[in-house]
PDB file of C-alpha atoms in Angstrom:
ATOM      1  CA  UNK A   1       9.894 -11.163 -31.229  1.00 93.00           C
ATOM      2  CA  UNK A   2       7.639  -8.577 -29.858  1.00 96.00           C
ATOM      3  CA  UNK A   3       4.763  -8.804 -27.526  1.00 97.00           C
ATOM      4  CA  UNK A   4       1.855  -5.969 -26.401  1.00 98.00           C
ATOM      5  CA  UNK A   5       0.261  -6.481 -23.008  1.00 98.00           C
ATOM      6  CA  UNK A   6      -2.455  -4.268 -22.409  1.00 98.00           C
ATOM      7  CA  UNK A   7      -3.631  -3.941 -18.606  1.00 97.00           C
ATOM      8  CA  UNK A   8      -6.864  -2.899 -17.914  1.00 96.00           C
ATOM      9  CA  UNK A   9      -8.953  -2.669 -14.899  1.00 95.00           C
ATOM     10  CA  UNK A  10     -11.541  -5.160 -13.611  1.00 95.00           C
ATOM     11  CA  UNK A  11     -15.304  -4.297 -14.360  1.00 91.00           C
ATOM     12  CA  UNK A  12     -16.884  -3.193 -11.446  1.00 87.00           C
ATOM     13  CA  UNK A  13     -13.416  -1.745 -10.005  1.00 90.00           C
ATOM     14  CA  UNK A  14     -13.983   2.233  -9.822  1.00 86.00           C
ATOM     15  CA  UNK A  15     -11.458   4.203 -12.684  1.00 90.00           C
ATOM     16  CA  UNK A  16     -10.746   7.553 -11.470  1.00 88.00           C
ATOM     17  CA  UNK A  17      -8.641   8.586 -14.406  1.00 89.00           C
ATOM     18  CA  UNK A  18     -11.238   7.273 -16.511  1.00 93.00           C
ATOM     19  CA  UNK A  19     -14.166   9.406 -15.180  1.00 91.00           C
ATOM     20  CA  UNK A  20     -11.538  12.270 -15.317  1.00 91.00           C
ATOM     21  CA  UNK A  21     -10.988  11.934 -19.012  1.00 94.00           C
ATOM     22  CA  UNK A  22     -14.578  11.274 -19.904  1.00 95.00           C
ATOM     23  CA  UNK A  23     -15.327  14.669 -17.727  1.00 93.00           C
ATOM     24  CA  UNK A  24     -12.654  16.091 -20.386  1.00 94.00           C
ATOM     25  CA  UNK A  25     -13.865  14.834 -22.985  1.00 96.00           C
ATOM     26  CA  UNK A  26     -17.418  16.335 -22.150  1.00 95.00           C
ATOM     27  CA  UNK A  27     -16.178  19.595 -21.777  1.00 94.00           C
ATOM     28  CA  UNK A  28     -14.243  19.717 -25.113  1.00 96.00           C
ATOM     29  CA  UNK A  29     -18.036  19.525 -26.703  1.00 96.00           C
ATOM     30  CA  UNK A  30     -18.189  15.618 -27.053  1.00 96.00           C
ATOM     31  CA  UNK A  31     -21.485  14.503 -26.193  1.00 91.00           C
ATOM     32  CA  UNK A  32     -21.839  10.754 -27.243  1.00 92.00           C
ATOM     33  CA  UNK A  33     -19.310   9.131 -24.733  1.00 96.00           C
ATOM     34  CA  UNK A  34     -20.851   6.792 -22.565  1.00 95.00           C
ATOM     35  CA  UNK A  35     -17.439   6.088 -20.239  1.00 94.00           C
ATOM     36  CA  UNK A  36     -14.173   5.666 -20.460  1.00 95.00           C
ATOM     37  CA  UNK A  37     -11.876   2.992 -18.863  1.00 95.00           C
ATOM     38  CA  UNK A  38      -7.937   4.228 -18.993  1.00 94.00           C
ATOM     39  CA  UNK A  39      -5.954   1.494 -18.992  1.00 96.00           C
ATOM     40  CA  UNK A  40      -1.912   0.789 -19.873  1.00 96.00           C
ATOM     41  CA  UNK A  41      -0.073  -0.993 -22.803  1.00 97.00           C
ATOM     42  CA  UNK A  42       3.548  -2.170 -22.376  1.00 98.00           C
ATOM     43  CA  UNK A  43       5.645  -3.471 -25.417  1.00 98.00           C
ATOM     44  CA  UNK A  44       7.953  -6.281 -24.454  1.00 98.00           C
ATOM     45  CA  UNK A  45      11.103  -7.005 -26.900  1.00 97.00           C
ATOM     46  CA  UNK A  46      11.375 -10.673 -26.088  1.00 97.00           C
ATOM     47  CA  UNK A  47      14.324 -12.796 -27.259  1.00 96.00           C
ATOM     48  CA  UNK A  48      13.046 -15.579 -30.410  1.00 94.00           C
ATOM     49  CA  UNK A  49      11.055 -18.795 -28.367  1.00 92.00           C
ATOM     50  CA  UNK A  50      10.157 -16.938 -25.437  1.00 95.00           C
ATOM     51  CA  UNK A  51       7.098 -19.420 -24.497  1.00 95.00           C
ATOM     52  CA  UNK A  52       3.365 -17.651 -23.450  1.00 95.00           C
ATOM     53  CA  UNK A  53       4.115 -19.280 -20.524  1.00 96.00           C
ATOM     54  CA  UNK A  54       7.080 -16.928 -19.808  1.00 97.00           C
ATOM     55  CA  UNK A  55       4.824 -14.050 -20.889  1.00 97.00           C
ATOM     56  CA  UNK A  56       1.932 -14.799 -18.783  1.00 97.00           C
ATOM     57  CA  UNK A  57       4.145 -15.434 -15.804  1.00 97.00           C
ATOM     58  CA  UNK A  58       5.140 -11.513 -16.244  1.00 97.00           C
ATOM     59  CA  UNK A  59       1.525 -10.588 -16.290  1.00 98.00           C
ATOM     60  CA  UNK A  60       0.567 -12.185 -13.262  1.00 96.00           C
ATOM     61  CA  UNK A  61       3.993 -11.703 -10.954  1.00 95.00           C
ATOM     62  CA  UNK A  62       4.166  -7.639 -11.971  1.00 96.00           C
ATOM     63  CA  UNK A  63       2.752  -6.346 -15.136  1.00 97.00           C
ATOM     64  CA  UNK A  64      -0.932  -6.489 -13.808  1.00 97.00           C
ATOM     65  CA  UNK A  65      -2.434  -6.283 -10.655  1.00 96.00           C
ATOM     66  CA  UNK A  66      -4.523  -9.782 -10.480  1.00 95.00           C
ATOM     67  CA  UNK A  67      -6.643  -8.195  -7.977  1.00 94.00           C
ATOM     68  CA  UNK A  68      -7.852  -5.130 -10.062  1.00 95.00           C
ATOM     69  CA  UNK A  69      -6.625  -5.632 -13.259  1.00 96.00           C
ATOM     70  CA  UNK A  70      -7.162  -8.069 -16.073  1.00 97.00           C
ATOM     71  CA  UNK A  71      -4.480  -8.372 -18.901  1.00 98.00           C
ATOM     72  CA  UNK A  72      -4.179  -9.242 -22.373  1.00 98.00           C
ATOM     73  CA  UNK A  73      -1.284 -10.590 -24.345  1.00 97.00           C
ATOM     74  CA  UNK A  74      -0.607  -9.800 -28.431  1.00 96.00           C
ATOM     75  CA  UNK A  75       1.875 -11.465 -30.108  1.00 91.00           C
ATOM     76  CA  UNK A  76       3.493  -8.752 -32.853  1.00 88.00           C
TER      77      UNK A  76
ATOM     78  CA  UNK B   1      13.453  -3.789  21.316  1.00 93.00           C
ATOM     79  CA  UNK B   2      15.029  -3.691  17.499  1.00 96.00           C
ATOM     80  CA  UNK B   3      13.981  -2.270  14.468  1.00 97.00           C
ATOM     81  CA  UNK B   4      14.528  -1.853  11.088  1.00 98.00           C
ATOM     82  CA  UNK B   5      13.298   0.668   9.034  1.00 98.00           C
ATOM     83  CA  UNK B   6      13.666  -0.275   4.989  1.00 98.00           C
ATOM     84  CA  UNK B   7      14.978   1.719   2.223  1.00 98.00           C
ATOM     85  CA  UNK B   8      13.769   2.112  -1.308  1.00 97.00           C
ATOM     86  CA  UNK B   9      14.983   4.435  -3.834  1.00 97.00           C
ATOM     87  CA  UNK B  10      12.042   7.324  -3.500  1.00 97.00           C
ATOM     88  CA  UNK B  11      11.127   6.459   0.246  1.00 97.00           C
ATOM     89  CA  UNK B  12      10.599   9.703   1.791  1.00 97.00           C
ATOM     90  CA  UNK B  13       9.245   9.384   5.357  1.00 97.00           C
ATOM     91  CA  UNK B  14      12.084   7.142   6.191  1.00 98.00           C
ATOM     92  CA  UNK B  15      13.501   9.176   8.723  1.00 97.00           C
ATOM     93  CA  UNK B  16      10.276  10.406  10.182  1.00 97.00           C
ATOM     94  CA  UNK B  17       9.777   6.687  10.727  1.00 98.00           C
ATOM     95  CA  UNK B  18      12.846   5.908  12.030  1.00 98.00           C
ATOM     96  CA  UNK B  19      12.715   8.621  14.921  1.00 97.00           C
ATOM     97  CA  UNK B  20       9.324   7.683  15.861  1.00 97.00           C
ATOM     98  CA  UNK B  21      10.104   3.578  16.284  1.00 97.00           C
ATOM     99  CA  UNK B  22      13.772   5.152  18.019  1.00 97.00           C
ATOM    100  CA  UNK B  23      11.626   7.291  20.150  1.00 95.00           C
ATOM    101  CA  UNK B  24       8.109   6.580  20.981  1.00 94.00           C
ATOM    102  CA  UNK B  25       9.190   2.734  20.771  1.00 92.00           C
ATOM    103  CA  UNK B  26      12.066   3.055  22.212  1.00 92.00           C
ATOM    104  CA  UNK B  27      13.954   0.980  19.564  1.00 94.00           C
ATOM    105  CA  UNK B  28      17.649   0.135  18.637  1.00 96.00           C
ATOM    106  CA  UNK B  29      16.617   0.954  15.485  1.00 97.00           C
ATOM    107  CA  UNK B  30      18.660   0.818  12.023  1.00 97.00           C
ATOM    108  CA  UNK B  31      18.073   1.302   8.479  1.00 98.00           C
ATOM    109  CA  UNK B  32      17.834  -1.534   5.932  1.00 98.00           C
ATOM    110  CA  UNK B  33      18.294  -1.093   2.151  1.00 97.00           C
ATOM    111  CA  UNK B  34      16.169  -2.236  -0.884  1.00 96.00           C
ATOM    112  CA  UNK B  35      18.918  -4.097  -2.342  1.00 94.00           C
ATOM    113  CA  UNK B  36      19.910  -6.227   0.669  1.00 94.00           C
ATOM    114  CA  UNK B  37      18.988  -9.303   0.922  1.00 94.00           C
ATOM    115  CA  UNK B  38      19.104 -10.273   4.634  1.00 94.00           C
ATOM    116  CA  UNK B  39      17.483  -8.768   7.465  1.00 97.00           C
ATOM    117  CA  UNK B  40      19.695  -8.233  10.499  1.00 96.00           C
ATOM    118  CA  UNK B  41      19.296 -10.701  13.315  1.00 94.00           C
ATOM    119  CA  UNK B  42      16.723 -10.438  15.758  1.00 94.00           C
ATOM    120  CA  UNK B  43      14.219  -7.871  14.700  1.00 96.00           C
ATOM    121  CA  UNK B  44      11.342  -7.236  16.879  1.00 96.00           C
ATOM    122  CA  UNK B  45      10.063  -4.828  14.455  1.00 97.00           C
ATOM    123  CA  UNK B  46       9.762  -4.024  10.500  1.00 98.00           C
ATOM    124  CA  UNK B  47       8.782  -0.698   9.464  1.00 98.00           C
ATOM    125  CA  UNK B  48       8.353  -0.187   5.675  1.00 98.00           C
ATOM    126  CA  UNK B  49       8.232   4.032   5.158  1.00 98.00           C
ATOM    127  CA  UNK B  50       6.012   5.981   2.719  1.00 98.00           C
ATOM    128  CA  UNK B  51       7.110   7.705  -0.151  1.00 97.00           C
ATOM    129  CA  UNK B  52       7.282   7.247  -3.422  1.00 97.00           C
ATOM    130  CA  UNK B  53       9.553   4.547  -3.460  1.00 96.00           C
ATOM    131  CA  UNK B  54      10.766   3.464  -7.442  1.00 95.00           C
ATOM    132  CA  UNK B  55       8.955   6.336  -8.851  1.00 95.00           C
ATOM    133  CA  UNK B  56       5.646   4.822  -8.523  1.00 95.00           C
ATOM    134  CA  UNK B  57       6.091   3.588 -12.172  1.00 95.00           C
ATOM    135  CA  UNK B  58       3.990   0.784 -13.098  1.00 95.00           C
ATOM    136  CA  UNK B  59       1.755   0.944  -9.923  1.00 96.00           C
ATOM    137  CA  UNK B  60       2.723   2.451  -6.359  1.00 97.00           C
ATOM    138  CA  UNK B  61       4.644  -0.227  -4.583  1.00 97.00           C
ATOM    139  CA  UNK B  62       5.189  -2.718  -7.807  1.00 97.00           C
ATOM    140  CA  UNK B  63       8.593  -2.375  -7.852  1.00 96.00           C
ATOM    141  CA  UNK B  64       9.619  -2.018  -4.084  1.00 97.00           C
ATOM    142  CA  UNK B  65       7.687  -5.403  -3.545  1.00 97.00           C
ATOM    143  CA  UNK B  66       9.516  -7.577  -5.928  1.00 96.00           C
ATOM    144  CA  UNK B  67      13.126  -5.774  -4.277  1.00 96.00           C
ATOM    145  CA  UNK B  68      15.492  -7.983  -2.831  1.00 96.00           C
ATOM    146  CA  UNK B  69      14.972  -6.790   0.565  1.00 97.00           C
ATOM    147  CA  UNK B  70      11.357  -7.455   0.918  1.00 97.00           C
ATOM    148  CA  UNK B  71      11.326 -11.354   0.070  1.00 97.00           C
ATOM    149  CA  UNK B  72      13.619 -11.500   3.346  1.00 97.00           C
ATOM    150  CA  UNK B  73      10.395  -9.296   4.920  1.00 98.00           C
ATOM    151  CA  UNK B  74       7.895 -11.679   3.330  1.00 98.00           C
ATOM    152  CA  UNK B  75       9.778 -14.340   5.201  1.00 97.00           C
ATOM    153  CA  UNK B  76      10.307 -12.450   8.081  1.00 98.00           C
ATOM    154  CA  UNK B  77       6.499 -11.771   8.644  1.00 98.00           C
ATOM    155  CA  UNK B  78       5.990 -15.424   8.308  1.00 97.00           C
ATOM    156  CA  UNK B  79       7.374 -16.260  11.255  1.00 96.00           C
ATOM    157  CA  UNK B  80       5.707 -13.460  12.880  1.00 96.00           C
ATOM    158  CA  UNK B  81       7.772 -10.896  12.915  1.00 96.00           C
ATOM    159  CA  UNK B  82       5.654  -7.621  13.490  1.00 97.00           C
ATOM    160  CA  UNK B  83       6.155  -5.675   9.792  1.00 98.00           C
ATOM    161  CA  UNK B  84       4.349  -1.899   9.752  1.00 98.00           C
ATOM    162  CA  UNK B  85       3.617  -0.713   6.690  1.00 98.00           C
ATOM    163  CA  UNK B  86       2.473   3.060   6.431  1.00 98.00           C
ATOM    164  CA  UNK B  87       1.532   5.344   2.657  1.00 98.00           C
ATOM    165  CA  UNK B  88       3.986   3.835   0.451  1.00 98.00           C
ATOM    166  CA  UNK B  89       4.767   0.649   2.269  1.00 98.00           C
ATOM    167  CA  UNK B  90       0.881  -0.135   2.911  1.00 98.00           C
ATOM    168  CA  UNK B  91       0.889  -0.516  -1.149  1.00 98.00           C
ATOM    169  CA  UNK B  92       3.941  -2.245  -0.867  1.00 98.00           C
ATOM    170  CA  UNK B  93       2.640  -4.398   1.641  1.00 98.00           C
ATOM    171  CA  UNK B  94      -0.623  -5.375  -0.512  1.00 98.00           C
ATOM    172  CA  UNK B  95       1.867  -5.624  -3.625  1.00 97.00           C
ATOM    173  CA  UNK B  96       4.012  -8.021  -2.273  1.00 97.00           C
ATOM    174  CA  UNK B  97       1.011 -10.375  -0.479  1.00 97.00           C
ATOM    175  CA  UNK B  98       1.126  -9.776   2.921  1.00 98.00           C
ATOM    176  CA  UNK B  99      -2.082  -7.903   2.744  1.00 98.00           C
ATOM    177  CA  UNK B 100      -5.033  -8.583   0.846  1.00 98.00           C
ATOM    178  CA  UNK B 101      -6.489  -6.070  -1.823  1.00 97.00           C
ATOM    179  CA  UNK B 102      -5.088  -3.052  -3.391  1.00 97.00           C
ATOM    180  CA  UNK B 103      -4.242   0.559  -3.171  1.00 97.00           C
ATOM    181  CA  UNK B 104      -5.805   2.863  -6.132  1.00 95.00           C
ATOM    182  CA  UNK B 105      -5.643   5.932  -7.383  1.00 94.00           C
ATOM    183  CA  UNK B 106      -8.023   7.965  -4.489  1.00 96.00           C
ATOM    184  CA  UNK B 107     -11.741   8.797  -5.828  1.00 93.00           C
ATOM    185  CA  UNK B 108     -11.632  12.458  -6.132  1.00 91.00           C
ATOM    186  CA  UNK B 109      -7.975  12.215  -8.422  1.00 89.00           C
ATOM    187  CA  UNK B 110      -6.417  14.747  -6.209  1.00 93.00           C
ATOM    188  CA  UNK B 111      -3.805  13.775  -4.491  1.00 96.00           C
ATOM    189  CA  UNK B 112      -4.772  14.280  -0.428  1.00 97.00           C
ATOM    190  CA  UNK B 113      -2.582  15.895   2.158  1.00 97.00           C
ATOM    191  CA  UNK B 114      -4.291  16.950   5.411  1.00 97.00           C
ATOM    192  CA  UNK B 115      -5.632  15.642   8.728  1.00 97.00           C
ATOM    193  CA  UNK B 116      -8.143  12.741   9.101  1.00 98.00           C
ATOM    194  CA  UNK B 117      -9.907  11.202  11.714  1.00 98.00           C
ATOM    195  CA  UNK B 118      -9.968   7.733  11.854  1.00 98.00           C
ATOM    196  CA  UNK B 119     -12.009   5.235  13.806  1.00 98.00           C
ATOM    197  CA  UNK B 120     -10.153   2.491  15.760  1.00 98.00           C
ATOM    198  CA  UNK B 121     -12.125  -0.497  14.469  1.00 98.00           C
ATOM    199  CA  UNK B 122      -9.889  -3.386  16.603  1.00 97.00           C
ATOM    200  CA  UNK B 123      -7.553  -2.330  19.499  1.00 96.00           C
ATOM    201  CA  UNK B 124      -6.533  -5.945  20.218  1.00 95.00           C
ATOM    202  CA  UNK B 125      -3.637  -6.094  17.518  1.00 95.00           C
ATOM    203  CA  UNK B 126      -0.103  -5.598  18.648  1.00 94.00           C
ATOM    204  CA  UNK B 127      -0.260  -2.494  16.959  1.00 97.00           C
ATOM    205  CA  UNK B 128      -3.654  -0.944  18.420  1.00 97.00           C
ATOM    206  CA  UNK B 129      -3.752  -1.973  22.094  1.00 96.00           C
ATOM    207  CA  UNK B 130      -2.386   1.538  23.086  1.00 96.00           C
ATOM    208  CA  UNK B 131      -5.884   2.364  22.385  1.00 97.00           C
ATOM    209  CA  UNK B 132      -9.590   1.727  22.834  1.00 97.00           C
ATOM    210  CA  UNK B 133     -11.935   0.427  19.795  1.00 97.00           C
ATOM    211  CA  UNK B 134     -13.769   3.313  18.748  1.00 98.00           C
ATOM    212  CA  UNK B 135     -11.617   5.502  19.877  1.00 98.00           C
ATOM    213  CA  UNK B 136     -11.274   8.511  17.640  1.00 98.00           C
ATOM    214  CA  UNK B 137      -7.616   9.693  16.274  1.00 98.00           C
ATOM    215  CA  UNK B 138      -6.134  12.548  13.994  1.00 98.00           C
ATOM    216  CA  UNK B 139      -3.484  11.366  11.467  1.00 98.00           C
ATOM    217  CA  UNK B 140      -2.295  12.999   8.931  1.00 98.00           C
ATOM    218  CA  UNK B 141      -2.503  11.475   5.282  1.00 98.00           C
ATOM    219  CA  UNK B 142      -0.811  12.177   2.638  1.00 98.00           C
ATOM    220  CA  UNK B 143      -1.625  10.281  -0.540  1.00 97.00           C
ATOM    221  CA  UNK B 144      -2.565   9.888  -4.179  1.00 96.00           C
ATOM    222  CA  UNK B 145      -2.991   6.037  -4.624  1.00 97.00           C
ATOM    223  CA  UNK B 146      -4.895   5.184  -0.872  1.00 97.00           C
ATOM    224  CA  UNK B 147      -8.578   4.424  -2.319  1.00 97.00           C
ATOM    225  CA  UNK B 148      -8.696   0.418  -0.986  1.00 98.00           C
ATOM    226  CA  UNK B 149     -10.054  -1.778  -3.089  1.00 96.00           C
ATOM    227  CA  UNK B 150     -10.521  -5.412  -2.045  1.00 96.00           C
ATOM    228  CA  UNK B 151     -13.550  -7.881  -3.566  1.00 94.00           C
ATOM    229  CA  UNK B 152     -16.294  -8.565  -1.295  1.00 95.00           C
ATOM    230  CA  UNK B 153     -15.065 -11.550  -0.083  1.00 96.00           C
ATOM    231  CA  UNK B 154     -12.332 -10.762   1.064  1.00 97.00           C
ATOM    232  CA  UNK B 155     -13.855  -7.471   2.440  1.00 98.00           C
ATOM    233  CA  UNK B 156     -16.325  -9.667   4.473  1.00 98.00           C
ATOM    234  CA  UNK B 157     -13.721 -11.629   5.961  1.00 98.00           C
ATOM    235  CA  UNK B 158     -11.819  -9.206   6.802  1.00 98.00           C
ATOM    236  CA  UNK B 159     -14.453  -7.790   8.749  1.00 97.00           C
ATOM    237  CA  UNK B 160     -15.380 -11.350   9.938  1.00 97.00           C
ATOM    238  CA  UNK B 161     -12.130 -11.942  11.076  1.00 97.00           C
ATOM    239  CA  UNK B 162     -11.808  -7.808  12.874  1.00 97.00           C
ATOM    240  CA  UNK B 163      -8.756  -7.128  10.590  1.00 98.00           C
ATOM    241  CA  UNK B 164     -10.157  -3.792   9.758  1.00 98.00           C
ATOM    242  CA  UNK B 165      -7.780  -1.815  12.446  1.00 98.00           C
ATOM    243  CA  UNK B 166      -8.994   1.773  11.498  1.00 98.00           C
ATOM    244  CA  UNK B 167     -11.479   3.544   9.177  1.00 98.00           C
ATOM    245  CA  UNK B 168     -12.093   6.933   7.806  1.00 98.00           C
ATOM    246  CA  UNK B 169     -14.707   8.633   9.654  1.00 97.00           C
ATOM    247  CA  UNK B 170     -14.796  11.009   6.942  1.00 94.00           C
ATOM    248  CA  UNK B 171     -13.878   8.708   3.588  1.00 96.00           C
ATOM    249  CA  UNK B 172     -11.433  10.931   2.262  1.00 96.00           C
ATOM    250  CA  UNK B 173     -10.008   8.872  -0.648  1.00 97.00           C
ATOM    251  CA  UNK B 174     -13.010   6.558  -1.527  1.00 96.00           C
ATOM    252  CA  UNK B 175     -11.518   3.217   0.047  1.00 97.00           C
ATOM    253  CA  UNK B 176     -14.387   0.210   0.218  1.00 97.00           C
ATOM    254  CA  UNK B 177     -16.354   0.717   3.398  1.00 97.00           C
ATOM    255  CA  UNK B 178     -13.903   3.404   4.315  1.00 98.00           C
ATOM    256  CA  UNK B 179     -10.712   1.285   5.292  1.00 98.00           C
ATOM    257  CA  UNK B 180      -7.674   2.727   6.789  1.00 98.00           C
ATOM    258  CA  UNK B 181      -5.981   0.322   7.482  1.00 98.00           C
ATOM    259  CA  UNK B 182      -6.007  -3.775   7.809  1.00 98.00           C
ATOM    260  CA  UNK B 183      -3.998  -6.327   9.631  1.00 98.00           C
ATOM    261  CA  UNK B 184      -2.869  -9.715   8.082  1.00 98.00           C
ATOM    262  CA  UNK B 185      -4.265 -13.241   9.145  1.00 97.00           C
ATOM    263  CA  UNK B 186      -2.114 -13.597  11.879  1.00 96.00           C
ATOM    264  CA  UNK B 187      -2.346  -9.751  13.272  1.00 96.00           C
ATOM    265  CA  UNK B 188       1.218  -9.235  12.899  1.00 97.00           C
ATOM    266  CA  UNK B 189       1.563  -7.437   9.748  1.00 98.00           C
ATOM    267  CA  UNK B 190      -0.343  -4.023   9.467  1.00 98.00           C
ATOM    268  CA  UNK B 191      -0.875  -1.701   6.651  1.00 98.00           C
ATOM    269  CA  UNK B 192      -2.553   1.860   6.923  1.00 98.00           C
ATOM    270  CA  UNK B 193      -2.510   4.967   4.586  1.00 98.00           C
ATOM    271  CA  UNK B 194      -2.164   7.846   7.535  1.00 98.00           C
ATOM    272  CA  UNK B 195       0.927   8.273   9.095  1.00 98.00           C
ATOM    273  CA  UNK B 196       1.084   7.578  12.674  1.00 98.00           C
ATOM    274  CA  UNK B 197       4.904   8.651  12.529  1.00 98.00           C
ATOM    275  CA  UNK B 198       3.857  11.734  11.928  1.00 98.00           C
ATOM    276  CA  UNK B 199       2.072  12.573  15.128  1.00 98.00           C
ATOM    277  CA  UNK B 200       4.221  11.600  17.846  1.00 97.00           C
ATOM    278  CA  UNK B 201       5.392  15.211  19.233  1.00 96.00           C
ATOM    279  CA  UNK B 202       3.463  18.229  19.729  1.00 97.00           C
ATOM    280  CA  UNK B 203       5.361  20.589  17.426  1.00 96.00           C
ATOM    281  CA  UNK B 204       4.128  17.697  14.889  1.00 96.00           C
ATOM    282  CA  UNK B 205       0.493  19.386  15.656  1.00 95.00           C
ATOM    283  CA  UNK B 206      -1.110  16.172  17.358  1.00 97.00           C
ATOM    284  CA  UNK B 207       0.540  12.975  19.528  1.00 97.00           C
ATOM    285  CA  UNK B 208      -2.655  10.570  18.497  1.00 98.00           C
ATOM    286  CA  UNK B 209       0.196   8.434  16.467  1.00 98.00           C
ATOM    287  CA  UNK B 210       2.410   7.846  19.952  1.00 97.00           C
ATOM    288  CA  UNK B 211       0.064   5.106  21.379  1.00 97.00           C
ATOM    289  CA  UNK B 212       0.872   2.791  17.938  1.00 97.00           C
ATOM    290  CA  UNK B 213       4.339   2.689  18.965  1.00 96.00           C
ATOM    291  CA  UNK B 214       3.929   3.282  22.400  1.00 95.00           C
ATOM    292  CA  UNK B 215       1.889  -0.128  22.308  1.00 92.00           C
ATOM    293  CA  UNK B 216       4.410  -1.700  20.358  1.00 91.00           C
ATOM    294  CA  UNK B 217       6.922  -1.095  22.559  1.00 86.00           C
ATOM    295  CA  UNK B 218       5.048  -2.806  25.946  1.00 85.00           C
ATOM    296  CA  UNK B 219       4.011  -5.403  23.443  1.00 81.00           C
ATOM    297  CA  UNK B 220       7.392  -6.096  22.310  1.00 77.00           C
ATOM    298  CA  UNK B 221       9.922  -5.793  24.536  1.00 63.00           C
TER     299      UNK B 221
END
């Protein structure tokens, strides 16, 4: 089985890389972007009857940063 | 006095580290790898060096935190053993609990190498009492990852509770309320981004980092 997490950062918490890539995107003539929030996806091979438990425990003890980030978990 | 200075795969201001808690505190001091899992006996001392320790992949410090070696630290600094964390091992440090909030990527996306002046905010820590609060230093800093993020609450207590040790006078990376560098609950674990280590000799261009292990020294021994 397969599983996407996709880590993103709080609201309110200040994305550098974000602003960065929005300033790109400005410059390459692209006028109707309001912001942009980078963020990270990680695919996890997992083996059969690993339990959401198991996969939120990975969030929370590495994946994401609880006290920045929020994550999201999608089964495949 | 004894020290240990850790190890990770990437540290790079290991041995800058090392002389300065051999010299300035006058340490038997001895490296410590990621991968061990016990401390030597009888450390007076933990110093966890900057770098770039696992890559940075994931986030800086992820990795290191979760190594064998630092859940003997974690313990270690439980029972009060003093643990410095400077650069790299500040973000290891907040990665791994000991300190509250996080290191991210600095405001301006460059990555920062140059001198900064700091403000000591508390000189009553184990680590500051070689100086004077408000005194002004020079460390260097060297970072891409040192913007300090931490939620209000936890921002106001640290204040509350004088854990802020230093601040930018001149916010350089775009940490909350310009922190430096904080101090855990029981003021024996302290995390900064500038490197003290690196101003302990004159050919280093300034001494202002001597006094932090000068202090720890008289404190210590």
């Amino acid at each position: 089985m397969k599983a996407r997490v996709f880590v993103t950062l709080k609201p309110g918490v200040l994305d550098p890389q974000g602003k960065a890539i929005h300033h790109a995107l400005t410059g390459l003539g692209f006028e109707g972007v309001d912001d942009v929030r980078a963020g990270r996806m990680i695919e996890l091979e997992l083996a059969d009857g690993t339990s959401d438990d198991d996969i939120d425990a990975m969030c929370r003890k590495l994946l994401a940063n609880t006290v920045i980030e929020n994550y999201r978990i999608e089964a495949v | 006095m004894k020290a240990a200075v850790v190890q990770f795969p990437g540290s790079n201001c290991d041995r800058d580290m090392f002389v300065a808690v051999r010299d300035a505190c006058g340490a038997d001091t001895q490296f410590v790898w990621h991968g061990d899992t016990d401390l030597p006996g009888g450390l007076d001392l933990i110093a966890i060096p900057g770098g770039f320790s696992y890559g940075d992949y994931l986030r800086s410090g992820a990795m290191a935190a979760r190594s064998p070696v630092m859940q003997a630290v974690v313990k270690a600094a439980a029972r009060g053993v003093p643990v410095l964390g400077v650069c790299n091992g500040f973000q290891i440090l907040t990665e791994a609990g000991l300190l509250p909030g996080a290191l991210m990527r600095n405001s301006g996306i460059d990555f920062i190498c140059r001198d900064a002046l700091l403000t000591v905010e508390n000189a009553d820590t184990p680590f500051t009492r070689g100086y004077a609060a408000g005194d002004r230093i020079t460390i260097p800093v060297a970072h891409h990852d040192g913007n300090y993020f931490a939620d209000d609450d936890t921002l106001d207590r640290l204040e509350g509770e004088g854990r802020v040790a230093f601040r930018y006078t001149d916010n350089v990376n775009g940490s909350v309320r310009g922190i430096a560098g904080i101090v855990n609950e029981g003021g024996n674990v302290l995390g900064m981004m500038p490197h003290p280590e690196r101003a302990i000799v004159p050919l280093h261009g300034g001494t202002d980092g001597r006094a932090l292990f000068a202090c720890l020294a008289r404190t210590l021994a």
